[in-house]
C-alpha cells in the first residue's frame, strides 16, 4: 500500500507541474523561447515513446520506476531549463547552446530507447549528469569528473551533444569513455577507436582487440583508412596474422582456426586442402571444436571460439541440414544418404549447431538413429568424445523430440543421474540466460517421472546453496525454475501470475488488447517473394465479408471491422523484394503507426524463417500477442521478449505452414472482434479439432502455445526481477 501511495504521489506532482507548461517560458526572452518550445515538444515525444498516448512515461512493468521516469521527464527537465535561464555567468548564445544540448540529449535518448540500445532507467542518470556537467562547464572547468562517474551510455549521449563540445576536458573525457567502452562494450570501444586512431592508447588496445574480438579487427584491418594503417603497422604477431587474413580472398574461411595458427599447431597451407571440399571442411571444423571444448574445460579460452561456432553452424546448415530438410518427402534411404558416412561426433554437431533449422523428422529418423550405427553404443561415450560441448543444448533437443529417455537409458543409471545434475548446475556462471532457458524448455517435454524428480530436487538444492551464499543471480534463476516446475503439477495450485509477478500466461483479456480508444491494432508483416504475394492475396480474400472493410494504400492494406469490437489490421503490401520495396513498405507502415499513436497489441510474421530477423527488428514494444508463422520461430523467443517483455508468443518448433497460420490467425482475430477473452487452453483444443487431419496435425503439433512456453515465461519472470532491481538501484524502495 505504501508503494502505491508513492506512485500516486510522483504522478500527481508530475501532472500538476505539466498542467502549467507556460510558466517556465513566461519571462524568457523571445530569442530563446523557440528552444524552450522545442524541448517541450521533445518531452511530449518521450511520453509517446512507450507506445501509450497519455501524459505518462511508463516503459517498464515497475510502477515505482515508471513514476520516477515520468517525474524526470517533466520536473527534472523543467528544472534544468530554469537552471540554464537563472545562470548569470552565461550570455544569450551560451544559454542557447545549453538549451540545444539538453534537447539533443533528450532526442538521443528517444532514439536509443526506441531501438532498444539503452534501458529506460538511463534517463534519470542522464539528466542528473547533464545538470552536473552544466555547472562545471559554466565555471570553465572540465566535465571529465562527471564523465568518469556515470555509465558509458550516459557519457556517449552527453559527449555527442553540442552543449559540451568545446569544454576544456573534452579530450580527457573522450579517453575516459573509450576505456569504459572496452570494459563494458568493447564493440562500441572499437568503433570509437576507429574514429580516433590517434589516441595514445591505440596500439595497446589494438592488441587487446586482436585477442578478444579478432573478427572485429579483421573487418577494420581490411579497410583503407587511418585506422587500418594503424592496425597493419602494429608489430604484435596475432595482429599481423589477422592482417594477413584480411588481405586474402577467402580470409574468413581460415578464421575458425586462428588460435591454432597463432600457436603454431597448423598452417594456412594445411587448411587449404580442406577448403576445396565442403565435407572435409566441416569435419575439420568439428575436430577443432572438440579440441577447443577440451581447452575450455581447462579454463583456456581459444581466441577464435565465436568465429568457429558461427562457421560450424553455417556449414552444418548449408552442407547437410538444408538438403535433408528439403528431401522430407523422399524415402529415408535417399533423403539421408548425405549423412550416412558422418561420424557420431559430426552428427552430434549437426543437431546442436543446427537446432534452429533441423526438422523433427531430420533429427529423429536421420541424425539420432545414425548415431548408434557407427560403433557408438554408449551415449555417455558420445558426450565424452565431444568433451561435453553444448551438452545442455543436446539434452534440450532430445527432450523436445522425445529421445531423451532413450539417450539416458544408453548409459549407466549413475552416469545418467550425474549428467542431469550437471544439466541443472552452474546456470548462473554464463553471461547469457541461454542455458537456463534450455533447462526451462526441456522440463515440460520430459516424460520420465524419475528424471523430472531428479531435476526438481537439483534445482531446489541449487536454490538453497544460492540463498546461503547470497548469490543474487543464482537465486533468481533457480527460484524461477523451481516455481515453473512446481506449477506443472496442477495439484500444487500455483498461480504463475501471482507467484512471479508477471502478466497472465494462460489467457489474454480482450480489454488488455485495446488501446485508449477501445481499438485493437494488429500489424502483419508480409514479404515480396512469390510465396509472400500468394499468402497476402489469400489473407485479403478471407476478409471480403460484411464484418470487414478493406482499404488499400500504396504501401499497406487496412482491414477494419464493421461490427463488434473495433479491430484494425494493418498489413504491408508484399512489393518487389529484389528492389527492397517490401522493406520500404514496412518502414512506411511503421512510421505511420508511430506518428498516429496506433500501437499494435498483436504482431504477426507472415514469411519464411530467413525474413524473421527483419520482422523482429521492427517489432513494436506494445505487442501483447506475437505469432510467428515461419519455420523454427520457437528459437527466437528471447529476441521477442527483449522488445516485448510480457508478450504471449505462438510459434512453431519446426515447419511453419500457411495451412495452419491462416485459420489460426482468423480464429484468434474473430474472437477478439467478438469481444471475447483469449483462453489459450480452450483455444488450443479448438485448433486441435480444426487441424484434426493427419497431415495438418503433423504441422500443428509443432506449434507451441503461450502457456507451454516455459522458456518464454522464464525470460519474462527474470526480466521482471531485473526491473525491480533496477528500480531499487534508482532509489525506489
XYZ file of C-alpha atoms in Angstrom:
733
model
C 0.000 0.000 0.000
C 2.884 2.338 0.842
C 4.380 1.812 -2.630
C 1.087 2.590 -4.288
C 0.824 5.907 -2.465
C 4.387 6.692 -3.538
C 3.474 6.036 -7.186
C 0.383 8.248 -6.959
C 2.395 10.990 -5.258
C 5.011 11.113 -8.007
C 2.439 11.056 -10.785
C 0.266 13.761 -9.177
C 3.255 16.043 -8.650
C 4.423 15.460 -12.206
C 0.997 16.077 -13.732
C 0.472 19.197 -11.641
C 3.721 20.608 -12.961
C 2.960 19.656 -16.531
C -0.532 21.165 -16.360
C 1.072 24.636 -16.268
C 3.705 24.460 -19.038
C 3.590 28.145 -19.864
C 5.095 29.182 -16.509
C 8.596 28.104 -17.438
C 8.714 30.294 -20.551
C 6.644 33.318 -19.477
C 9.658 35.525 -18.611
C 12.098 34.152 -21.181
C 13.354 36.417 -23.996
C 11.720 35.694 -27.328
C 15.077 34.771 -28.873
C 15.293 31.757 -26.552
C 11.603 30.812 -26.363
C 11.958 28.825 -29.595
C 14.485 26.466 -27.955
C 12.286 26.006 -24.893
C 9.366 25.158 -27.163
C 11.495 22.516 -28.883
C 12.264 20.943 -25.506
C 8.545 20.955 -24.672
C 7.854 19.102 -27.933
C 10.532 16.529 -27.131
C 9.024 15.952 -23.681
C 5.739 15.094 -25.375
C 7.580 12.731 -27.743
C 9.041 10.889 -24.747
C 5.518 10.331 -23.423
C 4.677 8.678 -26.760
C 7.843 6.575 -26.799
C 6.222 3.908 -24.600
C 3.551 3.440 -27.305
C 0.821 4.725 -24.980
C -0.791 8.049 -25.853
C -1.019 9.753 -22.454
C 0.930 12.189 -20.258
C 2.967 9.484 -18.528
C 6.164 7.664 -19.428
C 5.646 4.017 -18.426
C 8.177 1.913 -20.350
C 8.588 -0.789 -17.675
C 6.332 -3.021 -15.599
C 7.733 -1.457 -12.411
C 5.196 1.176 -11.338
C 7.557 2.970 -8.968
C 10.237 3.216 -11.638
C 7.676 4.491 -14.159
C 6.674 7.201 -11.693
C 10.313 8.246 -11.284
C 10.770 8.380 -15.046
C 7.590 10.431 -15.548
C 8.786 12.821 -12.838
C 12.172 13.130 -14.579
C 10.625 13.856 -17.992
C 8.549 16.696 -16.568
C 10.061 18.167 -13.408
C 13.748 17.398 -13.848
C 13.807 18.682 -17.433
C 11.919 21.826 -16.376
C 14.362 22.356 -13.506
C 17.348 22.179 -15.861
C 15.709 24.747 -18.158
C 15.179 27.019 -15.162
C 18.804 26.460 -14.092
C 20.044 27.489 -17.531
C 17.953 30.657 -17.545
C 18.970 31.591 -13.986
C 22.707 31.219 -14.690
C 24.137 34.748 -14.545
C 27.602 33.600 -15.681
C 26.445 32.827 -19.216
C 25.344 35.043 -22.075
C 22.490 34.543 -24.558
C 24.488 32.427 -27.029
C 25.802 30.171 -24.275
C 22.288 29.660 -22.903
C 21.068 28.765 -26.393
C 23.874 26.210 -26.713
C 22.914 24.636 -23.384
C 19.230 24.506 -24.325
C 20.088 22.948 -27.687
C 22.308 20.442 -25.924
C 19.553 19.469 -23.495
C 17.132 18.906 -26.362
C 19.718 16.885 -28.292
C 20.265 14.662 -25.227
C 16.527 14.027 -24.898
C 16.199 13.286 -28.615
C 19.172 10.905 -28.499
C 17.571 9.179 -25.530
C 14.345 8.646 -27.505
C 16.245 7.207 -30.473
C 18.433 4.931 -28.361
C 15.443 3.739 -26.337
C 13.222 3.211 -29.371
C 15.882 0.994 -30.985
C 16.454 -0.795 -27.666
C 20.085 0.257 -27.308
C 19.630 1.547 -23.748
C 17.453 0.779 -20.752
C 14.764 3.363 -19.969
C 16.107 3.982 -16.442
C 19.166 5.677 -18.020
C 17.107 8.861 -18.362
C 17.374 9.637 -14.642
C 21.181 9.481 -14.648
C 21.362 11.324 -17.969
C 19.508 14.368 -16.662
C 21.432 14.365 -13.375
C 24.730 14.163 -15.269
C 23.667 16.943 -17.637
C 22.930 19.266 -14.708
C 26.292 18.467 -13.080
C 28.210 18.934 -16.336
C 26.351 22.188 -16.984
C 27.587 23.585 -13.648
C 31.216 22.624 -14.326
C 31.131 23.913 -17.885
C 29.671 27.256 -16.774
C 32.596 27.586 -14.350
C 35.071 26.820 -17.179
C 36.020 23.541 -15.521
C 36.499 20.111 -17.106
C 33.446 17.855 -17.245
C 35.685 14.757 -17.062
C 34.792 14.098 -13.367
C 31.138 13.786 -14.435
C 32.048 11.529 -17.380
C 34.071 9.210 -15.136
C 31.147 8.980 -12.700
C 28.355 7.684 -14.968
C 27.801 4.786 -17.384
C 29.152 4.915 -20.910
C 25.569 5.065 -22.271
C 25.070 8.356 -20.416
C 28.539 9.600 -21.378
C 28.009 8.796 -25.046
C 24.870 10.943 -25.228
C 26.457 13.818 -23.278
C 29.605 13.943 -25.393
C 27.662 13.943 -28.651
C 25.512 16.948 -27.778
C 26.528 20.488 -28.684
C 26.472 21.735 -25.075
C 29.917 20.480 -24.080
C 31.666 20.257 -27.458
C 34.180 22.989 -26.540
C 34.692 22.025 -22.907
C 38.291 22.112 -21.700
C 38.103 18.465 -20.658
C 36.648 17.083 -23.880
C 39.797 15.148 -24.888
C 40.243 13.643 -21.422
C 36.526 12.797 -21.388
C 36.765 11.000 -24.736
C 39.683 8.917 -23.477
C 37.749 8.051 -20.311
C 34.742 6.940 -22.330
C 36.919 4.911 -24.677
C 38.303 2.899 -21.769
C 34.776 2.432 -20.399
C 33.678 1.110 -23.768
C 36.346 -1.554 -23.654
C 35.342 -2.538 -20.142
C 31.578 -2.664 -20.775
C 31.019 -2.852 -24.533
C 34.182 -3.480 -26.471
C 32.492 -3.240 -29.870
C 31.492 0.349 -29.168
C 35.048 0.945 -27.989
C 36.424 -0.400 -31.261
C 34.072 1.838 -33.227
C 35.137 4.873 -31.186
C 38.808 3.976 -31.612
C 38.360 3.622 -35.373
C 37.235 7.249 -35.478
C 40.147 8.411 -33.312
C 43.195 6.220 -34.085
C 45.425 8.983 -32.770
C 44.512 8.164 -29.155
C 47.630 7.460 -27.094
C 46.371 4.038 -26.032
C 45.513 2.918 -29.584
C 48.399 0.438 -30.092
C 47.860 -1.431 -26.837
C 44.078 -1.501 -27.370
C 44.521 -2.971 -30.857
C 46.384 -5.919 -29.299
C 43.546 -6.352 -26.769
C 41.011 -6.332 -29.617
C 43.018 -8.958 -31.506
C 42.786 -11.382 -28.585
C 39.176 -10.692 -27.573
C 37.434 -9.641 -30.794
C 39.611 -10.784 -33.687
C 36.706 -10.826 -36.146
C 36.085 -7.119 -35.470
C 39.752 -6.302 -36.010
C 39.714 -8.313 -39.252
C 36.944 -6.104 -40.640
C 38.727 -2.868 -39.787
C 42.115 -4.169 -40.984
C 40.676 -4.852 -44.440
C 39.691 -1.211 -44.939
C 41.837 1.561 -46.387
C 41.929 4.387 -43.854
C 43.953 5.771 -40.962
C 42.736 3.132 -38.532
C 43.560 0.214 -40.850
C 47.031 1.705 -41.328
C 47.394 1.834 -37.554
C 46.381 -1.835 -37.300
C 48.632 -3.030 -40.102
C 51.634 -1.264 -38.600
C 51.155 -2.939 -35.212
C 54.039 -5.409 -34.623
C 52.080 -7.894 -32.481
C 52.226 -11.369 -34.061
C 48.494 -12.102 -33.659
C 47.590 -8.727 -35.147
C 49.830 -9.483 -38.117
C 48.180 -12.889 -38.703
C 44.763 -11.204 -38.721
C 46.060 -8.545 -41.124
C 47.333 -11.283 -43.447
C 43.902 -12.957 -43.397
C 42.191 -9.647 -44.137
C 44.164 -9.363 -47.387
C 43.280 -12.889 -48.549
C 40.347 -13.596 -50.851
C 38.988 -16.334 -48.543
C 40.355 -14.968 -45.290
C 37.161 -15.606 -43.325
C 37.421 -19.333 -44.062
C 40.647 -19.519 -42.029
C 39.240 -17.580 -39.107
C 37.879 -20.545 -37.092
C 41.448 -21.882 -36.929
C 43.068 -18.589 -35.917
C 44.062 -19.826 -32.470
C 45.774 -22.919 -33.869
C 47.612 -20.832 -36.483
C 48.722 -18.357 -33.800
C 50.013 -21.177 -31.567
C 51.785 -22.899 -34.470
C 49.566 -26.011 -34.369
C 48.570 -25.648 -38.020
C 49.355 -23.541 -41.074
C 47.433 -21.798 -43.815
C 48.695 -24.423 -46.255
C 47.376 -27.329 -44.162
C 43.926 -25.729 -44.016
C 43.917 -25.125 -47.790
C 43.407 -28.809 -48.572
C 40.126 -28.884 -46.606
C 38.805 -25.669 -48.148
C 38.301 -27.344 -51.511
C 35.859 -29.953 -50.117
C 32.801 -28.928 -48.036
C 32.645 -32.276 -46.212
C 36.338 -32.176 -45.287
C 35.992 -28.569 -44.181
C 33.028 -29.467 -41.938
C 34.995 -32.382 -40.468
C 37.938 -30.081 -39.726
C 35.589 -27.628 -38.022
C 34.156 -30.406 -35.829
C 37.624 -31.681 -34.930
C 38.700 -28.142 -33.987
C 35.510 -27.550 -31.967
C 36.206 -30.661 -29.879
C 39.799 -29.567 -29.256
C 38.635 -26.098 -28.241
C 35.947 -27.559 -25.950
C 38.628 -29.586 -24.171
C 40.658 -26.428 -23.643
C 37.581 -24.623 -22.342
C 37.161 -27.318 -19.692
C 40.709 -26.456 -18.571
C 39.748 -22.733 -18.421
C 41.742 -21.891 -21.542
C 39.526 -19.939 -23.938
C 40.621 -20.108 -27.612
C 40.886 -16.780 -29.415
C 38.508 -17.542 -32.269
C 35.862 -19.611 -30.468
C 32.934 -17.423 -31.559
C 34.060 -17.467 -35.195
C 34.368 -21.257 -35.055
C 30.838 -21.679 -33.680
C 29.350 -19.352 -36.293
C 31.118 -21.109 -39.169
C 30.274 -24.563 -37.821
C 26.573 -23.646 -37.558
C 26.623 -22.173 -41.055
C 28.296 -25.222 -42.627
C 26.045 -27.674 -40.757
C 23.022 -25.993 -42.315
C 24.499 -25.231 -45.737
C 26.066 -28.632 -46.437
C 23.741 -31.071 -44.653
C 20.614 -29.807 -42.894
C 19.156 -27.823 -45.792
C 19.432 -30.903 -48.001
C 17.889 -33.467 -45.639
C 15.130 -30.995 -44.720
C 14.425 -30.307 -48.381
C 14.090 -34.013 -49.213
C 11.489 -34.667 -46.485
C 9.029 -36.234 -48.940
C 11.530 -38.831 -50.234
C 12.309 -42.272 -48.720
C 14.804 -42.212 -45.867
C 17.500 -44.130 -47.754
C 17.580 -41.348 -50.353
C 16.871 -38.446 -48.036
C 19.655 -39.207 -45.545
C 22.317 -40.540 -47.904
C 24.278 -37.309 -47.442
C 24.832 -38.002 -43.720
C 25.258 -41.791 -43.828
C 29.058 -41.591 -43.578
C 29.309 -38.906 -40.913
C 30.905 -39.830 -37.595
C 28.792 -39.732 -34.401
C 30.613 -36.550 -33.414
C 29.801 -34.891 -36.740
C 26.162 -35.939 -36.373
C 26.104 -34.528 -32.840
C 27.250 -31.109 -34.061
C 24.673 -31.182 -36.863
C 21.961 -31.308 -34.192
C 23.319 -28.810 -31.673
C 24.566 -26.261 -34.204
C 21.548 -26.611 -36.477
C 18.856 -26.780 -33.799
C 17.070 -23.711 -35.187
C 16.675 -25.245 -38.646
C 16.593 -29.025 -38.375
C 13.167 -30.638 -38.899
C 11.771 -33.103 -36.369
C 11.999 -35.976 -38.833
C 15.514 -34.925 -39.913
C 16.634 -35.273 -36.326
C 14.605 -38.297 -35.174
C 14.781 -40.508 -38.280
C 18.039 -39.156 -39.625
C 20.628 -37.777 -37.221
C 19.641 -39.535 -33.991
C 19.200 -43.055 -35.392
C 22.533 -42.868 -37.240
C 24.415 -42.066 -34.035
C 24.192 -45.689 -32.990
C 25.152 -47.273 -36.328
C 28.842 -46.394 -36.178
C 30.035 -48.413 -33.182
C 28.737 -45.770 -30.760
C 26.554 -47.759 -28.349
C 27.037 -45.826 -25.088
C 25.568 -42.334 -25.009
C 27.944 -41.155 -22.291
C 30.809 -42.171 -24.571
C 29.388 -39.803 -27.178
C 29.364 -36.884 -24.738
C 32.880 -37.722 -23.573
C 34.081 -37.808 -27.176
C 32.823 -34.249 -27.784
C 34.112 -33.083 -24.375
C 30.523 -32.253 -23.321
C 30.483 -29.314 -25.723
C 26.951 -27.764 -25.918
C 25.606 -30.706 -23.883
C 22.696 -28.684 -22.460
C 21.569 -27.851 -25.985
C 21.766 -31.553 -26.851
C 19.631 -32.529 -23.846
C 17.078 -29.841 -24.701
C 16.789 -31.119 -28.274
C 16.494 -34.721 -27.084
C 13.778 -33.731 -24.600
C 11.817 -31.726 -27.177
C 11.895 -34.579 -29.705
C 11.198 -37.342 -27.150
C 14.565 -39.086 -27.476
C 15.905 -38.147 -24.026
C 14.593 -41.277 -22.303
C 16.304 -43.462 -24.906
C 19.506 -41.412 -24.661
C 19.681 -41.737 -20.864
C 18.977 -45.471 -20.997
C 22.049 -45.915 -23.209
C 24.323 -45.110 -20.240
C 24.652 -46.442 -16.690
C 21.983 -45.127 -14.339
C 24.577 -43.453 -12.123
C 26.078 -41.592 -15.079
C 22.614 -40.543 -16.239
C 21.942 -39.001 -12.840
C 25.289 -37.177 -12.868
C 24.547 -35.863 -16.353
C 21.160 -34.461 -15.397
C 22.635 -32.852 -12.288
C 25.282 -31.213 -14.469
C 22.456 -30.084 -16.755
C 20.995 -28.133 -13.817
C 24.145 -26.897 -12.073
C 26.037 -23.632 -12.690
C 23.314 -21.936 -14.736
C 24.436 -18.603 -13.275
C 28.017 -18.969 -14.495
C 27.385 -17.980 -18.120
C 26.926 -14.446 -19.434
C 23.628 -15.206 -21.194
C 20.485 -16.948 -19.968
C 20.552 -19.459 -22.826
C 21.418 -22.453 -20.632
C 18.707 -21.619 -18.087
C 16.148 -21.175 -20.874
C 17.164 -24.552 -22.327
C 16.560 -26.167 -18.929
C 13.144 -24.493 -18.627
C 12.129 -25.541 -22.133
C 13.207 -29.130 -21.561
C 11.341 -29.881 -18.345
C 7.818 -29.919 -19.785
C 8.939 -32.342 -22.521
C 10.406 -34.921 -20.128
C 8.001 -37.809 -19.509
C 10.116 -39.918 -17.134
C 8.908 -39.086 -13.606
C 12.200 -40.165 -12.026
C 14.151 -37.791 -14.261
C 11.686 -34.982 -13.520
C 12.031 -35.569 -9.789
C 15.830 -35.574 -10.086
C 15.785 -32.245 -11.954
C 13.393 -30.619 -9.481
C 15.452 -31.806 -6.491
C 18.649 -30.460 -8.075
C 17.001 -27.115 -8.797
C 15.899 -26.862 -5.170
C 19.380 -27.840 -3.948
C 20.969 -25.120 -6.084
C 18.395 -22.615 -4.839
C 19.289 -23.386 -1.214
C 23.018 -23.039 -1.958
C 22.471 -19.748 -3.777
C 20.477 -18.327 -0.876
C 23.130 -19.406 1.638
C 25.901 -17.693 -0.366
C 23.727 -14.627 -1.137
C 24.239 -15.194 -4.881
C 21.503 -12.949 -6.310
C 21.748 -14.118 -9.915
C 21.688 -17.809 -8.998
C 18.848 -17.230 -6.515
C 16.770 -15.514 -9.197
C 17.399 -18.257 -11.794
C 16.731 -21.243 -9.531
C 13.798 -19.614 -7.741
C 12.020 -19.029 -11.067
C 12.800 -22.546 -12.316
C 11.523 -24.043 -9.066
C 8.234 -22.151 -9.342
C 7.825 -23.077 -13.021
C 8.485 -26.772 -12.474
C 6.207 -26.994 -9.451
C 3.426 -25.297 -11.429
C 3.441 -28.155 -13.966
C 1.804 -30.298 -11.286
C -1.695 -28.815 -11.065
C -2.139 -30.252 -7.561
C 0.295 -27.578 -6.340
C -2.231 -24.869 -7.341
C 0.463 -22.359 -8.320
C -0.693 -19.157 -9.976
C 2.311 -18.084 -12.068
C 0.975 -14.543 -12.422
C 0.849 -14.088 -8.646
C 3.966 -16.135 -7.851
C 6.271 -14.484 -10.400
C 4.621 -11.067 -10.709
C 4.147 -11.434 -14.453
C 1.126 -10.824 -16.707
C -1.333 -13.690 -17.321
C 0.101 -16.682 -19.159
C -2.983 -18.861 -19.716
C -5.281 -16.175 -21.116
C -5.325 -12.735 -22.739
C -8.129 -10.341 -21.692
C -9.792 -8.566 -24.602
C -9.582 -5.246 -22.736
C -5.821 -5.621 -22.434
C -5.591 -5.787 -26.224
C -7.440 -2.484 -26.663
C -5.880 0.990 -26.783
C -7.285 4.056 -25.005
C -9.810 4.479 -27.843
C -11.058 0.903 -27.437
C -9.427 -0.294 -30.678
C -7.379 -3.451 -31.192
C -4.471 -2.681 -33.537
C -2.918 -5.658 -35.355
C 0.162 -5.485 -37.598
C 1.135 -8.173 -40.116
C 4.491 -8.310 -41.886
C 4.490 -9.739 -45.425
C 7.435 -10.206 -47.800
C 7.689 -9.742 -51.536
C 8.730 -13.212 -52.691
C 6.330 -15.396 -54.687
C 5.036 -17.205 -51.584
C 4.502 -13.930 -49.730
C 2.454 -12.442 -52.559
C 0.236 -15.518 -52.710
C -0.309 -15.572 -48.937
C -1.151 -11.850 -48.971
C -3.885 -12.354 -51.575
C -5.265 -15.317 -49.603
C -5.221 -13.138 -46.479
C -7.234 -10.347 -48.169
C -9.799 -12.783 -49.573
C -10.515 -14.004 -46.049
C -11.886 -10.581 -45.080
C -14.183 -9.962 -48.023
C -17.383 -10.220 -45.999
C -19.877 -7.972 -44.205
C -17.898 -7.942 -40.957
C -14.892 -6.231 -42.517
C -13.902 -3.339 -44.776
C -10.696 -3.354 -46.853
C -8.832 -0.125 -47.666
C -5.721 -0.219 -49.871
C -2.878 2.333 -49.970
C 0.364 2.330 -51.950
C 2.271 0.594 -49.139
C -0.247 -1.232 -46.984
C -3.746 -2.602 -46.571
C -6.077 -1.692 -43.724
C -8.786 -4.179 -42.775
C -11.321 -2.651 -40.365
C -14.115 -4.439 -38.529
C -17.584 -3.044 -39.293
C -19.253 -4.560 -36.235
C -18.242 -5.797 -32.804
C -15.021 -4.668 -31.125
C -13.138 -2.164 -33.341
C -10.279 -4.171 -34.847
C -7.792 -2.586 -37.264
C -5.467 -4.928 -39.156
C -2.547 -3.184 -40.890
C -0.543 -5.298 -43.339
C 2.244 -4.064 -45.583
C 1.928 -4.936 -49.258
C 4.414 -7.622 -50.399
C 6.115 -5.452 -53.014
C 9.159 -6.482 -55.059
C 11.723 -7.869 -52.589
C 14.591 -7.696 -55.096
C 14.225 -3.916 -55.187
C 13.718 -3.737 -51.423
C 10.222 -2.333 -51.872
C 8.649 -4.694 -49.325
C 11.006 -3.395 -46.632
C 10.259 0.216 -47.589
C 6.542 -0.560 -47.325
C 7.081 -1.990 -43.838
C 9.038 1.071 -42.744
C 6.372 3.395 -44.150
C 3.691 1.483 -42.271
C 5.668 1.501 -39.018
C 6.236 5.252 -39.284
C 2.526 5.818 -39.971
C 1.543 3.791 -36.906
C 4.046 5.613 -34.714
C 3.092 9.096 -35.954
C -0.627 8.399 -35.434
C -0.366 6.799 -31.981
C -1.524 3.424 -33.314
C 0.105 0.879 -31.042
C -0.090 -2.758 -32.243
C -1.023 -5.204 -29.499
C -0.823 -8.173 -31.867
C 2.014 -8.623 -34.346
C 2.132 -11.423 -36.921
C 5.088 -12.562 -39.030
C 3.953 -13.973 -42.395
C 7.119 -15.034 -44.170
C 9.894 -17.600 -44.357
C 12.365 -18.015 -41.494
C 15.070 -16.037 -43.279
C 12.840 -12.953 -43.114
C 12.158 -13.296 -39.402
C 15.016 -11.102 -38.168
C 13.712 -8.268 -40.340
C 10.317 -8.524 -38.626
C 11.864 -8.673 -35.162
C 13.871 -5.511 -35.842
C 10.588 -3.653 -36.484
C 8.600 -5.315 -33.698
C 6.530 -2.824 -31.678
C 7.175 -2.963 -27.934
C 3.411 -2.598 -27.378
C 2.747 -6.128 -28.721
C 0.958 -8.434 -26.257
C 0.455 -11.348 -28.666
C 3.143 -12.280 -31.201
C 2.518 -15.002 -33.771
C 5.449 -16.270 -35.812
C 4.284 -18.071 -38.907
C 7.749 -19.125 -40.083
C 9.742 -22.306 -39.638
C 11.672 -22.520 -36.383
C 10.180 -19.348 -34.918
C 10.309 -21.022 -31.490
C 14.053 -20.359 -31.406
C 13.513 -16.576 -31.405
C 11.591 -16.255 -28.134
C 14.363 -14.410 -26.292
C 14.678 -11.807 -29.058
C 10.953 -11.086 -28.877
C 10.945 -10.798 -25.098
C 13.832 -8.326 -25.192
C 11.438 -5.992 -27.014
C 8.104 -7.101 -25.519
C 8.847 -8.479 -22.023
C 5.265 -9.602 -21.373
C 4.270 -10.830 -24.845
C 2.413 -14.108 -25.286
C 4.059 -15.955 -28.170
C 2.797 -18.563 -30.627
C 5.490 -20.224 -32.702
C 6.487 -23.458 -34.390
C 9.432 -25.611 -33.349
C 9.728 -26.788 -36.911
C 7.767 -26.129 -40.087
C 5.546 -23.044 -40.194
C 2.682 -23.769 -42.566
C 0.212 -21.447 -44.267
C -2.458 -24.122 -43.858
C -2.051 -23.704 -40.079
C -1.245 -19.991 -39.866
C -4.227 -18.706 -41.862
C -7.054 -20.452 -39.966
C -5.296 -19.950 -36.618
C -4.960 -16.192 -37.180
C -8.549 -15.887 -38.388
C -9.954 -17.707 -35.335
C -7.955 -15.548 -32.911
C -8.891 -12.282 -34.632
C -12.553 -13.261 -34.899
C -12.609 -13.992 -31.155
C -11.138 -10.555 -30.487
C -13.706 -8.894 -32.795
C -16.478 -10.603 -30.849
C -15.096 -9.106 -27.642
C -14.011 -12.448 -26.188
C -11.025 -13.016 -23.938
C -8.492 -15.471 -25.341
C -8.241 -18.606 -23.202
C -5.226 -20.410 -24.672
C -6.083 -23.823 -23.190
C -9.563 -23.725 -24.756
C -8.263 -22.101 -27.935
C -5.731 -24.904 -28.392
C -8.466 -27.501 -28.030
C -10.381 -25.700 -30.785
C -7.293 -25.727 -33.007
C -6.781 -29.453 -32.338
C -10.258 -30.071 -33.747
C -9.785 -27.767 -36.741
C -6.439 -29.367 -37.622
C -7.588 -32.910 -36.976
C -6.497 -34.436 -40.277
C -3.269 -36.435 -40.149
C -1.340 -34.121 -42.473
C -2.458 -30.912 -40.727
C -1.872 -32.448 -37.289
C 1.764 -33.192 -38.194
C 2.347 -29.460 -38.704
C 0.085 -28.241 -35.888
C 1.720 -30.440 -33.232
C 4.951 -28.484 -33.699
C 3.227 -25.206 -32.742
C 3.785 -24.139 -29.134
C 1.042 -22.148 -27.346
C 1.884 -19.304 -24.937
C 1.040 -21.307 -21.816
C 3.559 -24.048 -22.699
C 6.461 -21.710 -23.478
C 8.302 -22.288 -20.200
C 11.446 -20.725 -21.677
C 9.498 -17.593 -22.568
C 7.878 -17.478 -19.126
C 11.320 -17.849 -17.542
C 12.699 -14.892 -19.524
C 9.611 -12.837 -18.683
C 9.959 -13.547 -14.953
C 13.718 -12.936 -14.916
C 13.268 -9.618 -16.741
C 10.654 -8.614 -14.182
C 13.087 -9.310 -11.345
C 15.802 -7.268 -13.060
C 13.396 -4.347 -13.458
C 12.609 -4.465 -9.750
C 16.329 -4.473 -9.005
C 16.846 -1.537 -11.397
C 14.111 0.350 -9.575
C 15.822 -0.302 -6.258
C 19.142 0.892 -7.687
C 17.386 4.029 -8.903
C 16.406 4.808 -5.333
C 12.941 3.186 -5.283
C 12.269 1.178 -2.136
